[in-house]
Amino acid sequence: MTAHFALIGVVASDMAASLAFYRRLGLVFPEGAEALPHAEAALPGGLTLALDGEETVRSFHPGWRPPAAGGRVSLAFRCGTSEEVDAVYEEMVGAGYHGELKPWDAGWGQRYATVLDPDGNGVDLFAPLPVAE
């Protein structure tokens, strides 16, 4: 038997706010998911991003508590160009989301930025830097 990586789960303190954030980044969740305890969006490559409300998690793990500090996991969205990284970052910040790290040219050859989702999870935006000729 072989296990296959299939799902990324995020616990949402406010399902509607989390859905609005991830929808703004282009993910498709079912209409009316704001009223559901669990929602999923298909990701490229066959993965799934699942959002669960805190009460949903407590229903099967009664002792669960949200972390007191920032998380240790981040999600990353690849953009088409360096300019798109900047544009998506500005759109997200303009929509009221926290810009954790403004776009910069990373030493590993990518344009990179980080915004935080409504629960403080880091969501990176990146694109390869143009190759100098």
mmCIF file of N, CA and C in Angstrom:
data_model
loop_
_atom_site.group_PDB
_atom_site.id
_atom_site.type_symbol
_atom_site.label_atom_id
_atom_site.label_comp_id
_atom_site.label_asym_id
_atom_site.label_seq_id
_atom_site.Cartn_x
_atom_site.Cartn_y
_atom_site.Cartn_z
ATOM 1 N N MET A 1 0.851 -1.182 0.000
ATOM 2 C CA MET A 1 0.000 0.000 0.000
ATOM 3 C C MET A 1 0.891 1.237 0.000
ATOM 4 N N THR A 2 0.527 2.232 -0.805
ATOM 5 C CA THR A 2 1.281 3.475 -0.883
ATOM 6 C C THR A 2 0.347 4.642 -0.632
ATOM 7 N N ALA A 3 0.736 5.497 0.274
ATOM 8 C CA ALA A 3 -0.045 6.710 0.529
ATOM 9 C C ALA A 3 0.347 7.772 -0.495
ATOM 10 N N HIS A 4 -0.628 8.562 -0.942
ATOM 11 C CA HIS A 4 -0.394 9.621 -1.918
ATOM 12 C C HIS A 4 -0.856 10.948 -1.339
ATOM 13 N N PHE A 5 0.015 11.945 -1.410
ATOM 14 C CA PHE A 5 -0.326 13.287 -0.957
ATOM 15 C C PHE A 5 -1.500 13.788 -1.778
ATOM 16 N N ALA A 6 -2.597 14.204 -1.119
ATOM 17 C CA ALA A 6 -3.807 14.539 -1.841
ATOM 18 C C ALA A 6 -4.504 15.804 -1.374
ATOM 19 N N LEU A 7 -4.269 16.274 -0.147
ATOM 20 C CA LEU A 7 -5.083 17.342 0.401
ATOM 21 C C LEU A 7 -4.270 18.231 1.320
ATOM 22 N N ILE A 8 -4.535 19.522 1.247
ATOM 23 C CA ILE A 8 -3.995 20.504 2.182
ATOM 24 C C ILE A 8 -5.178 21.018 2.974
ATOM 25 N N GLY A 9 -5.128 20.893 4.274
ATOM 26 C CA GLY A 9 -6.239 21.327 5.108
ATOM 27 C C GLY A 9 -5.893 22.592 5.874
ATOM 28 N N VAL A 10 -6.814 23.524 5.899
ATOM 29 C CA VAL A 10 -6.655 24.775 6.638
ATOM 30 C C VAL A 10 -7.852 24.910 7.564
ATOM 31 N N VAL A 11 -7.599 25.189 8.840
ATOM 32 C CA VAL A 11 -8.680 25.428 9.787
ATOM 33 C C VAL A 11 -8.999 26.919 9.756
ATOM 34 N N ALA A 12 -10.257 27.225 9.489
ATOM 35 C CA ALA A 12 -10.699 28.612 9.339
ATOM 36 C C ALA A 12 -11.506 29.053 10.552
ATOM 37 N N SER A 13 -11.130 30.188 11.124
ATOM 38 C CA SER A 13 -11.924 30.727 12.235
ATOM 39 C C SER A 13 -13.188 31.403 11.716
ATOM 40 N N ASP A 14 -13.162 31.875 10.473
ATOM 41 C CA ASP A 14 -14.316 32.514 9.835
ATOM 42 C C ASP A 14 -14.381 31.980 8.409
ATOM 43 N N MET A 15 -15.263 31.023 8.177
ATOM 44 C CA MET A 15 -15.326 30.352 6.881
ATOM 45 C C MET A 15 -15.564 31.346 5.747
ATOM 46 N N ALA A 16 -16.480 32.280 5.914
ATOM 47 C CA ALA A 16 -16.782 33.236 4.847
ATOM 48 C C ALA A 16 -15.561 34.084 4.512
ATOM 49 N N ALA A 17 -14.839 34.545 5.520
ATOM 50 C CA ALA A 17 -13.650 35.365 5.277
ATOM 51 C C ALA A 17 -12.564 34.563 4.567
ATOM 52 N N SER A 18 -12.374 33.314 4.973
ATOM 53 C CA SER A 18 -11.360 32.474 4.327
ATOM 54 C C SER A 18 -11.751 32.159 2.886
ATOM 55 N N LEU A 19 -13.019 31.858 2.647
ATOM 56 C CA LEU A 19 -13.468 31.594 1.289
ATOM 57 C C LEU A 19 -13.263 32.819 0.397
ATOM 58 N N ALA A 20 -13.574 34.009 0.906
ATOM 59 C CA ALA A 20 -13.389 35.235 0.120
ATOM 60 C C ALA A 20 -11.922 35.425 -0.238
ATOM 61 N N PHE A 21 -11.024 35.169 0.709
ATOM 62 C CA PHE A 21 -9.583 35.311 0.470
ATOM 63 C C PHE A 21 -9.121 34.367 -0.631
ATOM 64 N N TYR A 22 -9.407 33.083 -0.501
ATOM 65 C CA TYR A 22 -8.920 32.097 -1.459
ATOM 66 C C TYR A 22 -9.634 32.200 -2.811
ATOM 67 N N ARG A 23 -10.883 32.615 -2.806
ATOM 68 C CA ARG A 23 -11.560 32.869 -4.077
ATOM 69 C C ARG A 23 -10.897 34.034 -4.814
ATOM 70 N N ARG A 24 -10.484 35.053 -4.085
ATOM 71 C CA ARG A 24 -9.812 36.202 -4.701
ATOM 72 C C ARG A 24 -8.510 35.758 -5.366
ATOM 73 N N LEU A 25 -7.909 34.703 -4.857
ATOM 74 C CA LEU A 25 -6.684 34.153 -5.458
ATOM 75 C C LEU A 25 -6.992 33.153 -6.577
ATOM 76 N N GLY A 26 -8.265 32.987 -6.901
ATOM 77 C CA GLY A 26 -8.633 32.173 -8.057
ATOM 78 C C GLY A 26 -9.128 30.774 -7.781
ATOM 79 N N LEU A 27 -9.222 30.379 -6.512
ATOM 80 C CA LEU A 27 -9.714 29.029 -6.224
ATOM 81 C C LEU A 27 -11.242 29.005 -6.308
ATOM 82 N N VAL A 28 -11.773 27.867 -6.729
ATOM 83 C CA VAL A 28 -13.212 27.724 -6.916
ATOM 84 C C VAL A 28 -13.772 26.800 -5.837
ATOM 85 N N PHE A 29 -14.596 27.379 -4.982
ATOM 86 C CA PHE A 29 -15.322 26.635 -3.956
ATOM 87 C C PHE A 29 -16.790 26.634 -4.336
ATOM 88 N N PRO A 30 -17.553 25.655 -3.881
ATOM 89 C CA PRO A 30 -18.985 25.620 -4.215
ATOM 90 C C PRO A 30 -19.720 26.871 -3.729
ATOM 91 N N GLU A 31 -20.711 27.282 -4.501
ATOM 92 C CA GLU A 31 -21.582 28.376 -4.056
ATOM 93 C C GLU A 31 -22.247 27.952 -2.747
ATOM 94 N N GLY A 32 -22.387 28.879 -1.829
ATOM 95 C CA GLY A 32 -23.026 28.593 -0.552
ATOM 96 C C GLY A 32 -22.118 27.922 0.458
ATOM 97 N N ALA A 33 -20.844 27.759 0.131
ATOM 98 C CA ALA A 33 -19.913 27.090 1.046
ATOM 99 C C ALA A 33 -19.749 27.844 2.360
ATOM 100 N N GLU A 34 -20.101 29.127 2.360
ATOM 101 C CA GLU A 34 -19.987 29.922 3.589
ATOM 102 C C GLU A 34 -20.813 29.327 4.719
ATOM 103 N N ALA A 35 -21.869 28.631 4.389
ATOM 104 C CA ALA A 35 -22.754 28.047 5.400
ATOM 105 C C ALA A 35 -22.379 26.613 5.757
ATOM 106 N N LEU A 36 -21.325 26.093 5.131
ATOM 107 C CA LEU A 36 -20.935 24.703 5.365
ATOM 108 C C LEU A 36 -19.812 24.603 6.394
ATOM 109 N N PRO A 37 -19.713 23.487 7.088
ATOM 110 C CA PRO A 37 -18.616 23.293 8.041
ATOM 111 C C PRO A 37 -17.309 22.876 7.364
ATOM 112 N N HIS A 38 -17.382 22.461 6.086
ATOM 113 C CA HIS A 38 -16.220 21.960 5.349
ATOM 114 C C HIS A 38 -16.420 22.327 3.880
ATOM 115 N N ALA A 39 -15.360 22.844 3.245
ATOM 116 C CA ALA A 39 -15.441 23.182 1.821
ATOM 117 C C ALA A 39 -14.130 22.800 1.148
ATOM 118 N N GLU A 40 -14.223 22.382 -0.117
ATOM 119 C CA GLU A 40 -13.037 21.954 -0.856
ATOM 120 C C GLU A 40 -12.961 22.640 -2.209
ATOM 121 N N ALA A 41 -11.717 22.910 -2.630
ATOM 122 C CA ALA A 41 -11.440 23.427 -3.970
ATOM 123 C C ALA A 41 -10.398 22.519 -4.610
ATOM 124 N N ALA A 42 -10.671 22.117 -5.845
ATOM 125 C CA ALA A 42 -9.705 21.297 -6.584
ATOM 126 C C ALA A 42 -8.528 22.184 -6.996
ATOM 127 N N LEU A 43 -7.331 21.644 -6.854
ATOM 128 C CA LEU A 43 -6.107 22.341 -7.237
ATOM 129 C C LEU A 43 -5.490 21.650 -8.449
ATOM 130 N N PRO A 44 -4.685 22.373 -9.215
ATOM 131 C CA PRO A 44 -4.001 21.729 -10.342
ATOM 132 C C PRO A 44 -3.184 20.530 -9.853
ATOM 133 N N GLY A 45 -3.103 19.516 -10.676
ATOM 134 C CA GLY A 45 -2.320 18.338 -10.319
ATOM 135 C C GLY A 45 -3.055 17.332 -9.459
ATOM 136 N N GLY A 46 -4.333 17.576 -9.215
ATOM 137 C CA GLY A 46 -5.114 16.603 -8.475
ATOM 138 C C GLY A 46 -5.171 16.801 -6.975
ATOM 139 N N LEU A 47 -4.525 17.833 -6.446
ATOM 140 C CA LEU A 47 -4.608 18.108 -5.010
ATOM 141 C C LEU A 47 -5.900 18.847 -4.697
ATOM 142 N N THR A 48 -6.222 18.919 -3.411
ATOM 143 C CA THR A 48 -7.406 19.612 -2.931
ATOM 144 C C THR A 48 -7.013 20.516 -1.781
ATOM 145 N N LEU A 49 -7.574 21.731 -1.755
ATOM 146 C CA LEU A 49 -7.456 22.594 -0.584
ATOM 147 C C LEU A 49 -8.782 22.495 0.143
ATOM 148 N N ALA A 50 -8.730 22.084 1.415
ATOM 149 C CA ALA A 50 -9.941 21.936 2.220
ATOM 150 C C ALA A 50 -9.923 22.956 3.343
ATOM 151 N N LEU A 51 -11.055 23.602 3.545
ATOM 152 C CA LEU A 51 -11.236 24.518 4.664
ATOM 153 C C LEU A 51 -12.227 23.892 5.626
ATOM 154 N N ASP A 52 -11.862 23.863 6.892
ATOM 155 C CA ASP A 52 -12.751 23.366 7.936
ATOM 156 C C ASP A 52 -12.904 24.443 8.990
ATOM 157 N N GLY A 53 -14.136 24.665 9.425
ATOM 158 C CA GLY A 53 -14.361 25.587 10.532
ATOM 159 C C GLY A 53 -13.812 25.021 11.827
ATOM 160 N N GLU A 54 -13.511 25.898 12.766
ATOM 161 C CA GLU A 54 -12.967 25.451 14.054
ATOM 162 C C GLU A 54 -13.899 24.474 14.748
ATOM 163 N N GLU A 55 -15.203 24.711 14.686
ATOM 164 C CA GLU A 55 -16.159 23.807 15.340
ATOM 165 C C GLU A 55 -16.152 22.432 14.685
ATOM 166 N N THR A 56 -15.914 22.382 13.394
ATOM 167 C CA THR A 56 -15.823 21.096 12.704
ATOM 168 C C THR A 56 -14.660 20.293 13.257
ATOM 169 N N VAL A 57 -13.526 20.944 13.418
ATOM 170 C CA VAL A 57 -12.345 20.251 13.951
ATOM 171 C C VAL A 57 -12.610 19.795 15.384
ATOM 172 N N ARG A 58 -13.226 20.648 16.172
ATOM 173 C CA ARG A 58 -13.531 20.269 17.562
ATOM 174 C C ARG A 58 -14.539 19.119 17.639
ATOM 175 N N SER A 59 -15.341 18.915 16.596
ATOM 176 C CA SER A 59 -16.326 17.833 16.617
ATOM 177 C C SER A 59 -15.658 16.461 16.622
ATOM 178 N N PHE A 60 -14.455 16.363 16.060
ATOM 179 C CA PHE A 60 -13.752 15.076 16.089
ATOM 180 C C PHE A 60 -12.467 15.128 16.903
ATOM 181 N N HIS A 61 -12.064 16.339 17.326
ATOM 182 C CA HIS A 61 -10.858 16.515 18.148
ATOM 183 C C HIS A 61 -11.184 17.565 19.212
ATOM 184 N N PRO A 62 -11.943 17.151 20.258
ATOM 185 C CA PRO A 62 -12.461 18.108 21.240
ATOM 186 C C PRO A 62 -11.395 18.970 21.923
ATOM 187 N N GLY A 63 -10.181 18.495 22.031
ATOM 188 C CA GLY A 63 -9.129 19.253 22.697
ATOM 189 C C GLY A 63 -8.381 20.226 21.792
ATOM 190 N N TRP A 64 -8.747 20.289 20.515
ATOM 191 C CA TRP A 64 -8.022 21.150 19.579
ATOM 192 C C TRP A 64 -8.211 22.621 19.936
ATOM 193 N N ARG A 65 -7.115 23.372 19.873
ATOM 194 C CA ARG A 65 -7.131 24.815 20.088
ATOM 195 C C ARG A 65 -6.305 25.470 18.993
ATOM 196 N N PRO A 66 -6.716 26.661 18.524
ATOM 197 C CA PRO A 66 -5.920 27.339 17.506
ATOM 198 C C PRO A 66 -4.541 27.689 18.054
ATOM 199 N N PRO A 67 -3.516 27.710 17.203
ATOM 200 C CA PRO A 67 -2.184 28.060 17.680
ATOM 201 C C PRO A 67 -2.146 29.496 18.201
ATOM 202 N N ALA A 68 -1.312 29.728 19.211
ATOM 203 C CA ALA A 68 -1.203 31.050 19.820
ATOM 204 C C ALA A 68 -0.362 31.997 18.965
ATOM 205 N N ALA A 69 0.520 31.449 18.153
ATOM 206 C CA ALA A 69 1.400 32.283 17.333
ATOM 207 C C ALA A 69 1.263 31.849 15.873
ATOM 208 N N GLY A 70 2.022 32.510 15.011
ATOM 209 C CA GLY A 70 1.985 32.226 13.586
ATOM 210 C C GLY A 70 2.245 30.768 13.273
ATOM 211 N N GLY A 71 1.758 30.365 12.112
ATOM 212 C CA GLY A 71 1.896 28.978 11.705
ATOM 213 C C GLY A 71 3.281 28.646 11.182
ATOM 214 N N ARG A 72 3.511 27.387 10.906
ATOM 215 C CA ARG A 72 4.766 26.899 10.365
ATOM 216 C C ARG A 72 4.594 26.373 8.954
ATOM 217 N N VAL A 73 3.417 26.573 8.398
ATOM 218 C CA VAL A 73 3.114 26.114 7.047
ATOM 219 C C VAL A 73 2.663 27.324 6.244
ATOM 220 N N SER A 74 3.086 27.386 5.006
ATOM 221 C CA SER A 74 2.571 28.424 4.124
ATOM 222 C C SER A 74 2.136 27.781 2.819
ATOM 223 N N LEU A 75 1.257 28.461 2.145
ATOM 224 C CA LEU A 75 0.817 28.043 0.821
ATOM 225 C C LEU A 75 1.469 28.988 -0.169
ATOM 226 N N ALA A 76 1.656 28.556 -1.397
ATOM 227 C CA ALA A 76 2.289 29.408 -2.399
ATOM 228 C C ALA A 76 1.513 29.331 -3.708
ATOM 229 N N PHE A 77 1.303 30.486 -4.316
ATOM 230 C CA PHE A 77 0.615 30.596 -5.593
ATOM 231 C C PHE A 77 1.610 31.122 -6.620
ATOM 232 N N ARG A 78 1.791 30.369 -7.696
ATOM 233 C CA ARG A 78 2.698 30.782 -8.765
ATOM 234 C C ARG A 78 1.969 31.749 -9.690
ATOM 235 N N CYS A 79 2.611 32.859 -9.955
ATOM 236 C CA CYS A 79 2.087 33.860 -10.875
ATOM 237 C C CYS A 79 2.842 33.733 -12.195
ATOM 238 N N GLY A 80 2.300 34.308 -13.260
ATOM 239 C CA GLY A 80 2.914 34.184 -14.576
ATOM 240 C C GLY A 80 4.173 34.992 -14.765
ATOM 241 N N THR A 81 4.225 36.161 -14.138
ATOM 242 C CA THR A 81 5.376 37.058 -14.304
ATOM 243 C C THR A 81 5.669 37.781 -12.999
ATOM 244 N N SER A 82 6.824 38.421 -12.955
ATOM 245 C CA SER A 82 7.174 39.252 -11.792
ATOM 246 C C SER A 82 6.150 40.358 -11.595
ATOM 247 N N GLU A 83 5.702 40.954 -12.697
ATOM 248 C CA GLU A 83 4.715 42.027 -12.610
ATOM 249 C C GLU A 83 3.392 41.524 -12.041
ATOM 250 N N GLU A 84 3.063 40.274 -12.346
ATOM 251 C CA GLU A 84 1.830 39.710 -11.808
ATOM 252 C C GLU A 84 1.937 39.501 -10.298
ATOM 253 N N VAL A 85 3.122 39.135 -9.812
ATOM 254 C CA VAL A 85 3.316 39.027 -8.357
ATOM 255 C C VAL A 85 2.968 40.366 -7.710
ATOM 256 N N ASP A 86 3.529 41.444 -8.266
ATOM 257 C CA ASP A 86 3.280 42.772 -7.715
ATOM 258 C C ASP A 86 1.794 43.127 -7.778
ATOM 259 N N ALA A 87 1.147 42.831 -8.917
ATOM 260 C CA ALA A 87 -0.260 43.168 -9.103
ATOM 261 C C ALA A 87 -1.165 42.385 -8.152
ATOM 262 N N VAL A 88 -0.916 41.086 -8.008
ATOM 263 C CA VAL A 88 -1.749 40.266 -7.109
ATOM 264 C C VAL A 88 -1.543 40.724 -5.666
ATOM 265 N N TYR A 89 -0.298 41.001 -5.289
ATOM 266 C CA TYR A 89 -0.015 41.495 -3.940
ATOM 267 C C TYR A 89 -0.809 42.786 -3.689
ATOM 268 N N GLU A 90 -0.733 43.733 -4.614
ATOM 269 C CA GLU A 90 -1.434 45.010 -4.451
ATOM 270 C C GLU A 90 -2.944 44.803 -4.403
ATOM 271 N N GLU A 91 -3.466 43.883 -5.207
ATOM 272 C CA GLU A 91 -4.901 43.599 -5.181
ATOM 273 C C GLU A 91 -5.321 43.066 -3.814
ATOM 274 N N MET A 92 -4.546 42.118 -3.280
ATOM 275 C CA MET A 92 -4.890 41.514 -1.993
ATOM 276 C C MET A 92 -4.806 42.542 -0.866
ATOM 277 N N VAL A 93 -3.731 43.316 -0.849
ATOM 278 C CA VAL A 93 -3.565 44.343 0.189
ATOM 279 C C VAL A 93 -4.650 45.410 0.035
ATOM 280 N N GLY A 94 -4.947 45.785 -1.216
ATOM 281 C CA GLY A 94 -5.997 46.761 -1.477
ATOM 282 C C GLY A 94 -7.367 46.271 -1.029
ATOM 283 N N ALA A 95 -7.557 44.955 -1.003
ATOM 284 C CA ALA A 95 -8.818 44.368 -0.546
ATOM 285 C C ALA A 95 -8.870 44.239 0.971
ATOM 286 N N GLY A 96 -7.805 44.678 1.647
ATOM 287 C CA GLY A 96 -7.804 44.686 3.106
ATOM 288 C C GLY A 96 -7.039 43.562 3.774
ATOM 289 N N TYR A 97 -6.391 42.695 3.002
ATOM 290 C CA TYR A 97 -5.612 41.609 3.595
ATOM 291 C C TYR A 97 -4.232 42.127 3.986
ATOM 292 N N HIS A 98 -3.639 41.513 4.999
ATOM 293 C CA HIS A 98 -2.343 41.959 5.516
ATOM 294 C C HIS A 98 -1.200 41.552 4.577
ATOM 295 N N GLY A 99 -0.453 42.534 4.127
ATOM 296 C CA GLY A 99 0.749 42.271 3.348
ATOM 297 C C GLY A 99 1.905 42.036 4.308
ATOM 298 N N GLU A 100 2.334 40.797 4.425
ATOM 299 C CA GLU A 100 3.398 40.444 5.368
ATOM 300 C C GLU A 100 4.770 40.831 4.831
ATOM 301 N N LEU A 101 5.032 40.524 3.568
ATOM 302 C CA LEU A 101 6.303 40.864 2.926
ATOM 303 C C LEU A 101 6.013 41.433 1.545
ATOM 304 N N LYS A 102 6.420 42.679 1.328
ATOM 305 C CA LYS A 102 6.227 43.310 0.024
ATOM 306 C C LYS A 102 7.043 42.566 -1.025
ATOM 307 N N PRO A 103 6.628 42.651 -2.287
ATOM 308 C CA PRO A 103 7.375 41.954 -3.343
ATOM 309 C C PRO A 103 8.852 42.354 -3.374
ATOM 310 N N TRP A 104 9.687 41.340 -3.570
ATOM 311 C CA TRP A 104 11.124 41.550 -3.685
ATOM 312 C C TRP A 104 11.703 40.498 -4.611
ATOM 313 N N ASP A 105 12.905 40.780 -5.114
ATOM 314 C CA ASP A 105 13.607 39.814 -5.954
ATOM 315 C C ASP A 105 14.458 38.935 -5.054
ATOM 316 N N ALA A 106 14.035 37.694 -4.911
ATOM 317 C CA ALA A 106 14.711 36.752 -4.010
ATOM 318 C C ALA A 106 15.996 36.230 -4.659
ATOM 319 N N GLY A 107 16.964 35.938 -3.844
ATOM 320 C CA GLY A 107 18.262 35.450 -4.302
ATOM 321 C C GLY A 107 18.189 34.118 -5.025
ATOM 322 N N TRP A 108 17.087 33.395 -4.900
ATOM 323 C CA TRP A 108 16.965 32.094 -5.559
ATOM 324 C C TRP A 108 16.304 32.218 -6.939
ATOM 325 N N GLY A 109 16.169 33.471 -7.449
ATOM 326 C CA GLY A 109 15.706 33.658 -8.815
ATOM 327 C C GLY A 109 14.209 33.823 -9.003
ATOM 328 N N GLN A 110 13.525 34.284 -7.964
ATOM 329 C CA GLN A 110 12.086 34.485 -8.074
ATOM 330 C C GLN A 110 11.691 35.844 -7.516
ATOM 331 N N ARG A 111 10.640 36.403 -8.072
ATOM 332 C CA ARG A 111 9.960 37.548 -7.477
ATOM 333 C C ARG A 111 9.034 36.947 -6.441
ATOM 334 N N TYR A 112 9.051 37.465 -5.217
ATOM 335 C CA TYR A 112 8.356 36.822 -4.113
ATOM 336 C C TYR A 112 7.643 37.860 -3.262
ATOM 337 N N ALA A 113 6.522 37.493 -2.686
ATOM 338 C CA ALA A 113 5.787 38.334 -1.742
ATOM 339 C C ALA A 113 4.949 37.416 -0.858
ATOM 340 N N THR A 114 4.510 37.933 0.282
ATOM 341 C CA THR A 114 3.675 37.140 1.185
ATOM 342 C C THR A 114 2.531 37.997 1.716
ATOM 343 N N VAL A 115 1.324 37.439 1.635
ATOM 344 C CA VAL A 115 0.152 38.023 2.276
ATOM 345 C C VAL A 115 -0.349 37.002 3.302
ATOM 346 N N LEU A 116 -1.113 37.475 4.271
ATOM 347 C CA LEU A 116 -1.655 36.568 5.283
ATOM 348 C C LEU A 116 -3.137 36.362 5.027
ATOM 349 N N ASP A 117 -3.580 35.107 5.173
ATOM 350 C CA ASP A 117 -5.008 34.846 5.056
ATOM 351 C C ASP A 117 -5.690 35.319 6.338
ATOM 352 N N PRO A 118 -7.017 35.254 6.428
ATOM 353 C CA PRO A 118 -7.701 35.776 7.612
ATOM 354 C C PRO A 118 -7.286 35.139 8.935
ATOM 355 N N ASP A 119 -6.676 33.949 8.895
ATOM 356 C CA ASP A 119 -6.235 33.298 10.129
ATOM 357 C C ASP A 119 -4.738 33.452 10.378
ATOM 358 N N GLY A 120 -4.069 34.281 9.569
ATOM 359 C CA GLY A 120 -2.649 34.534 9.779
ATOM 360 C C GLY A 120 -1.724 33.543 9.105
ATOM 361 N N ASN A 121 -2.243 32.680 8.246
ATOM 362 C CA ASN A 121 -1.391 31.749 7.501
ATOM 363 C C ASN A 121 -0.692 32.495 6.379
ATOM 364 N N GLY A 122 0.597 32.259 6.235
ATOM 365 C CA GLY A 122 1.348 32.886 5.159
ATOM 366 C C GLY A 122 0.969 32.290 3.817
ATOM 367 N N VAL A 123 0.675 33.154 2.850
ATOM 368 C CA VAL A 123 0.369 32.740 1.486
ATOM 369 C C VAL A 123 1.346 33.482 0.583
ATOM 370 N N ASP A 124 2.275 32.725 -0.001
ATOM 371 C CA ASP A 124 3.312 33.309 -0.831
ATOM 372 C C ASP A 124 2.844 33.449 -2.268
ATOM 373 N N LEU A 125 3.335 34.482 -2.917
ATOM 374 C CA LEU A 125 3.109 34.723 -4.338
ATOM 375 C C LEU A 125 4.491 34.730 -4.969
ATOM 376 N N PHE A 126 4.668 34.004 -6.080
ATOM 377 C CA PHE A 126 6.002 33.970 -6.687
ATOM 378 C C PHE A 126 5.930 33.785 -8.184
ATOM 379 N N ALA A 127 7.016 34.175 -8.839
ATOM 380 C CA ALA A 127 7.187 33.961 -10.274
ATOM 381 C C ALA A 127 8.681 33.972 -10.560
ATOM 382 N N PRO A 128 9.114 33.212 -11.560
ATOM 383 C CA PRO A 128 10.530 33.256 -11.929
ATOM 384 C C PRO A 128 10.911 34.662 -12.394
ATOM 385 N N LEU A 129 12.111 35.078 -12.017
ATOM 386 C CA LEU A 129 12.616 36.367 -12.504
ATOM 387 C C LEU A 129 13.038 36.206 -13.963
ATOM 388 N N PRO A 130 12.903 37.261 -14.748
ATOM 389 C CA PRO A 130 13.354 37.173 -16.133
ATOM 390 C C PRO A 130 14.858 36.851 -16.171
ATOM 391 N N VAL A 131 15.233 36.052 -17.145
ATOM 392 C CA VAL A 131 16.628 35.674 -17.298
ATOM 393 C C VAL A 131 17.342 36.779 -18.070
ATOM 394 N N ALA A 132 18.453 37.270 -17.516
ATOM 395 C CA ALA A 132 19.240 38.309 -18.184
ATOM 396 C C ALA A 132 19.922 37.707 -19.408
ATOM 397 N N GLU A 133 19.869 38.442 -20.498
ATOM 398 C CA GLU A 133 20.503 37.930 -21.722
ATOM 399 C C GLU A 133 21.836 38.586 -21.951
#
